[in-house]
CSV table of N, CA, C and O in Angstrom, one decimal:
chain,number,residue,atom,x,y,z
J,1,UNK,N,-3.7,-13.7,7.2
J,1,UNK,CA,-3.0,-12.7,7.9
J,1,UNK,C,-1.9,-13.2,8.7
J,1,UNK,O,-2.0,-14.3,9.3
J,2,UNK,N,-0.8,-12.5,8.8
J,2,UNK,CA,0.4,-13.0,9.6
J,2,UNK,C,0.1,-12.7,11.0
J,2,UNK,O,-0.8,-11.9,11.4
J,3,UNK,N,0.8,-13.4,11.9
J,3,UNK,CA,0.6,-13.2,13.3
J,3,UNK,C,0.8,-11.8,13.8
J,3,UNK,O,0.1,-11.3,14.6
J,4,UNK,N,1.8,-11.1,13.2
J,4,UNK,CA,2.1,-9.8,13.6
J,4,UNK,C,0.9,-8.8,13.3
J,4,UNK,O,0.6,-8.0,14.1
J,5,UNK,N,0.3,-9.0,12.1
J,5,UNK,CA,-0.8,-8.2,11.7
J,5,UNK,C,-2.0,-8.4,12.6
J,5,UNK,O,-2.7,-7.5,12.9
J,6,UNK,N,-2.2,-9.7,13.0
J,6,UNK,CA,-3.4,-10.0,13.8
J,6,UNK,C,-3.3,-9.4,15.2
J,6,UNK,O,-4.3,-9.0,15.7
J,7,UNK,N,-2.1,-9.4,15.7
J,7,UNK,CA,-2.0,-8.9,17.1
J,7,UNK,C,-2.0,-7.4,17.2
J,7,UNK,O,-2.5,-6.9,18.2
J,8,UNK,N,-1.4,-6.7,16.3
J,8,UNK,CA,-1.3,-5.3,16.4
J,8,UNK,C,-2.4,-4.5,15.6
J,8,UNK,O,-2.7,-3.4,15.9
J,9,UNK,N,-3.1,-5.2,14.7
J,9,UNK,CA,-4.1,-4.5,13.9
J,9,UNK,C,-3.6,-3.5,12.9
J,9,UNK,O,-4.3,-2.6,12.5
J,10,UNK,N,-2.3,-3.7,12.5
J,10,UNK,CA,-1.8,-2.8,11.5
J,10,UNK,C,-1.2,-3.6,10.4
J,10,UNK,O,-1.0,-4.8,10.5
J,11,UNK,N,-0.9,-2.9,9.3
J,11,UNK,CA,-0.3,-3.5,8.1
J,11,UNK,C,0.7,-2.5,7.5
J,11,UNK,O,0.5,-1.3,7.5
J,12,UNK,N,1.9,-3.1,7.2
J,12,UNK,CA,2.9,-2.2,6.6
J,12,UNK,C,2.8,-2.4,5.1
J,12,UNK,O,2.8,-3.5,4.6
J,13,UNK,N,2.8,-1.2,4.4
J,13,UNK,CA,2.7,-1.2,2.9
J,13,UNK,C,3.9,-0.5,2.4
J,13,UNK,O,4.3,0.6,2.8
J,14,UNK,N,4.6,-1.0,1.4
J,14,UNK,CA,5.7,-0.4,0.7
J,14,UNK,C,5.4,-0.2,-0.8
J,14,UNK,O,4.9,-1.1,-1.4
J,15,UNK,N,5.7,1.0,-1.3
J,15,UNK,CA,5.6,1.2,-2.7
J,15,UNK,C,6.8,0.7,-3.4
J,15,UNK,O,7.9,1.1,-3.2
J,16,UNK,N,6.6,-0.3,-4.3
J,16,UNK,CA,7.7,-1.0,-4.9
J,16,UNK,C,7.9,-0.7,-6.4
J,16,UNK,O,8.8,-1.1,-7.0
J,17,UNK,N,6.9,0.0,-7.0
J,17,UNK,CA,7.0,0.3,-8.4
J,17,UNK,C,6.6,1.8,-8.6
J,17,UNK,O,5.7,2.3,-7.9
J,18,UNK,N,7.2,2.4,-9.6
J,18,UNK,CA,6.9,3.8,-9.8
J,18,UNK,C,5.5,4.0,-10.4
J,18,UNK,O,4.9,3.1,-10.9
J,19,UNK,N,5.1,5.3,-10.3
J,19,UNK,CA,3.7,5.6,-10.7
J,19,UNK,C,3.6,6.0,-12.2
J,19,UNK,O,2.5,6.3,-12.7
J,20,UNK,N,4.7,6.1,-12.9
J,20,UNK,CA,4.7,6.6,-14.3
J,20,UNK,C,3.9,5.6,-15.1
J,20,UNK,O,4.2,4.4,-15.1
J,21,UNK,N,3.0,6.1,-15.9
J,21,UNK,CA,2.2,5.2,-16.8
J,21,UNK,C,1.0,4.5,-16.1
J,21,UNK,O,0.4,3.7,-16.8
J,22,UNK,N,0.7,4.8,-14.9
J,22,UNK,CA,-0.4,4.2,-14.2
J,22,UNK,C,-1.6,5.1,-14.4
J,22,UNK,O,-1.6,6.3,-14.8
J,23,UNK,N,-2.8,4.5,-14.1
J,23,UNK,CA,-4.0,5.3,-14.1
J,23,UNK,C,-4.1,6.4,-13.1
J,23,UNK,O,-3.5,6.2,-12.0
J,24,UNK,N,-4.8,7.5,-13.4
J,24,UNK,CA,-4.9,8.6,-12.5
J,24,UNK,C,-5.5,8.1,-11.2
J,24,UNK,O,-5.1,8.6,-10.1
J,25,UNK,N,-6.5,7.3,-11.3
J,25,UNK,CA,-7.2,6.8,-10.1
J,25,UNK,C,-6.2,6.0,-9.2
J,25,UNK,O,-6.3,6.1,-7.9
J,26,UNK,N,-5.3,5.3,-9.7
J,26,UNK,CA,-4.4,4.5,-9.0
J,26,UNK,C,-3.4,5.4,-8.3
J,26,UNK,O,-2.9,5.2,-7.2
J,27,UNK,N,-3.0,6.5,-9.0
J,27,UNK,CA,-2.1,7.4,-8.4
J,27,UNK,C,-2.7,8.1,-7.2
J,27,UNK,O,-2.1,8.3,-6.1
J,28,UNK,N,-4.0,8.4,-7.3
J,28,UNK,CA,-4.7,9.0,-6.1
J,28,UNK,C,-4.8,8.0,-5.0
J,28,UNK,O,-4.7,8.4,-3.8
J,29,UNK,N,-5.0,6.7,-5.3
J,29,UNK,CA,-5.1,5.7,-4.3
J,29,UNK,C,-3.8,5.5,-3.5
J,29,UNK,O,-3.7,5.4,-2.3
J,30,UNK,N,-2.7,5.6,-4.3
J,30,UNK,CA,-1.3,5.6,-3.6
J,30,UNK,C,-1.2,6.7,-2.7
J,30,UNK,O,-0.7,6.6,-1.6
J,31,UNK,N,-1.6,7.9,-3.1
J,31,UNK,CA,-1.5,9.1,-2.3
J,31,UNK,C,-2.4,8.9,-1.0
J,31,UNK,O,-2.0,9.4,0.1
J,32,UNK,N,-3.6,8.3,-1.2
J,32,UNK,CA,-4.5,8.1,-0.1
J,32,UNK,C,-3.8,7.1,1.0
J,32,UNK,O,-4.1,7.3,2.2
J,33,UNK,N,-3.0,6.2,0.5
J,33,UNK,CA,-2.3,5.4,1.5
J,33,UNK,C,-1.1,6.1,2.1
J,33,UNK,O,-0.5,5.5,3.1
J,34,UNK,N,-0.8,7.3,1.7
J,34,UNK,CA,0.3,8.1,2.3
J,34,UNK,C,1.7,7.7,1.7
J,34,UNK,O,2.7,8.1,2.3
J,35,UNK,N,1.7,7.1,0.6
J,35,UNK,CA,3.0,6.8,-0.1
J,35,UNK,C,3.3,7.8,-1.1
J,35,UNK,O,2.5,8.2,-2.0
J,36,UNK,N,4.6,8.3,-1.0
J,36,UNK,CA,5.0,9.4,-2.0
J,36,UNK,C,6.1,9.0,-2.9
J,36,UNK,O,5.9,9.2,-4.1
J,37,UNK,N,7.1,8.4,-2.4
J,37,UNK,CA,8.3,8.0,-3.2
J,37,UNK,C,8.4,6.5,-3.3
J,37,UNK,O,7.8,5.8,-2.5
J,38,UNK,N,9.2,6.1,-4.2
J,38,UNK,CA,9.5,4.7,-4.3
J,38,UNK,C,10.2,4.2,-3.0
J,38,UNK,O,11.0,4.9,-2.4
J,39,UNK,N,9.8,3.0,-2.6
J,39,UNK,CA,10.3,2.4,-1.3
J,39,UNK,C,9.8,3.1,-0.1
J,39,UNK,O,10.3,2.8,1.0
J,40,UNK,N,8.8,4.0,-0.2
J,40,UNK,CA,8.2,4.5,1.0
J,40,UNK,C,7.4,3.4,1.8
J,40,UNK,O,6.8,2.6,1.1
J,41,UNK,N,7.5,3.4,3.1
J,41,UNK,CA,6.8,2.4,3.9
J,41,UNK,C,5.8,3.2,4.8
J,41,UNK,O,6.3,4.1,5.5
J,42,UNK,N,4.6,2.7,5.0
J,42,UNK,CA,3.7,3.3,5.9
J,42,UNK,C,3.0,2.1,6.7
J,42,UNK,O,2.8,1.1,6.1
J,43,UNK,N,2.8,2.4,8.0
J,43,UNK,CA,2.1,1.4,8.8
J,43,UNK,C,0.7,1.9,9.0
J,43,UNK,O,0.5,3.0,9.6
J,44,UNK,N,-0.2,1.2,8.5
J,44,UNK,CA,-1.6,1.7,8.5
J,44,UNK,C,-2.5,0.8,9.3
J,44,UNK,O,-2.2,-0.4,9.5
J,45,UNK,N,-3.6,1.3,9.8
J,45,UNK,CA,-4.6,0.5,10.5
J,45,UNK,C,-5.2,-0.5,9.6
J,45,UNK,O,-5.6,-0.1,8.5
J,46,UNK,N,-5.3,-1.7,10.0
J,46,UNK,CA,-5.8,-2.8,9.1
J,46,UNK,C,-7.4,-2.7,9.1
J,46,UNK,O,-8.0,-3.0,10.1
J,47,UNK,N,-7.9,-2.2,8.0
J,47,UNK,CA,-9.4,-2.0,7.9
J,47,UNK,C,-9.8,-2.5,6.5
J,47,UNK,O,-8.9,-2.6,5.6
J,48,UNK,N,-11.0,-2.7,6.3
J,48,UNK,CA,-11.5,-3.1,4.9
J,48,UNK,C,-11.2,-2.1,3.8
J,48,UNK,O,-10.9,-2.4,2.7
J,49,UNK,N,-11.2,-0.8,4.2
J,49,UNK,CA,-10.9,0.2,3.2
J,49,UNK,C,-9.5,0.2,2.8
J,49,UNK,O,-9.2,0.3,1.6
J,50,UNK,N,-8.6,0.0,3.7
J,50,UNK,CA,-7.2,-0.1,3.4
J,50,UNK,C,-6.9,-1.3,2.6
J,50,UNK,O,-6.1,-1.3,1.6
J,51,UNK,N,-7.5,-2.4,3.0
J,51,UNK,CA,-7.3,-3.7,2.3
J,51,UNK,C,-7.8,-3.5,0.8
J,51,UNK,O,-7.2,-4.1,-0.1
J,52,UNK,N,-8.9,-2.8,0.6
J,52,UNK,CA,-9.4,-2.6,-0.7
J,52,UNK,C,-8.4,-1.8,-1.6
J,52,UNK,O,-8.2,-2.1,-2.8
J,53,UNK,N,-7.8,-0.8,-1.0
J,53,UNK,CA,-6.8,0.0,-1.7
J,53,UNK,C,-5.6,-0.8,-2.1
J,53,UNK,O,-5.1,-0.8,-3.2
J,54,UNK,N,-5.2,-1.7,-1.1
J,54,UNK,CA,-4.1,-2.6,-1.4
J,54,UNK,C,-4.4,-3.5,-2.5
J,54,UNK,O,-3.6,-3.8,-3.4
J,55,UNK,N,-5.6,-4.1,-2.5
J,55,UNK,CA,-6.0,-5.0,-3.6
J,55,UNK,C,-6.0,-4.3,-4.9
J,55,UNK,O,-5.7,-4.9,-6.0
J,56,UNK,N,-6.5,-3.1,-4.9
J,56,UNK,CA,-6.5,-2.3,-6.2
J,56,UNK,C,-5.1,-2.0,-6.7
J,56,UNK,O,-4.9,-2.0,-7.9
J,57,UNK,N,-4.2,-1.9,-5.8
J,57,UNK,CA,-2.8,-1.5,-6.2
J,57,UNK,C,-1.8,-2.7,-6.1
J,57,UNK,O,-0.6,-2.4,-5.8
J,58,UNK,N,-2.3,-3.9,-6.2
J,58,UNK,CA,-1.5,-5.1,-5.9
J,58,UNK,C,-0.2,-5.1,-6.8
J,58,UNK,O,0.8,-5.7,-6.4
J,59,UNK,N,-0.2,-4.4,-7.9
J,59,UNK,CA,1.0,-4.5,-8.8
J,59,UNK,C,2.0,-3.3,-8.5
J,59,UNK,O,3.1,-3.3,-9.0
J,60,UNK,N,1.6,-2.4,-7.5
J,60,UNK,CA,2.5,-1.3,-7.2
J,60,UNK,C,3.0,-1.4,-5.8
J,60,UNK,O,4.1,-0.8,-5.5
J,61,UNK,N,2.3,-2.1,-4.9
J,61,UNK,CA,2.7,-2.1,-3.5
J,61,UNK,C,3.0,-3.6,-3.0
J,61,UNK,O,2.6,-4.5,-3.7
J,62,UNK,N,3.7,-3.7,-1.9
J,62,UNK,CA,3.9,-4.9,-1.3
J,62,UNK,C,3.6,-4.8,0.2
J,62,UNK,O,4.0,-3.8,0.9
J,63,UNK,N,2.9,-5.8,0.7
J,63,UNK,CA,2.6,-5.8,2.2
J,63,UNK,C,3.7,-6.5,2.9
J,63,UNK,O,4.1,-7.6,2.5
J,64,UNK,N,4.2,-5.9,3.9
J,64,UNK,CA,5.4,-6.4,4.7
J,64,UNK,C,4.9,-6.8,6.1
J,64,UNK,O,3.9,-6.4,6.5
J,65,UNK,N,5.7,-7.6,6.7
J,65,UNK,CA,5.4,-8.1,8.0
J,65,UNK,C,6.1,-7.3,9.1
J,65,UNK,O,7.1,-6.6,8.8
């Protein structure tokens, strides 16, 4: 974890790839993270459930500092 994430308890997630051709479950997971369009950024509470979604969508999202 970066220093910023450790102190604030949040994580920034950016959708960097389109959803066309992805599994329906992965599209639902992107929606659960609150990401709608390409390059959308959300700041989410750092929790095991959010980390699990990020790991599932590693090829679609990027974690920012």
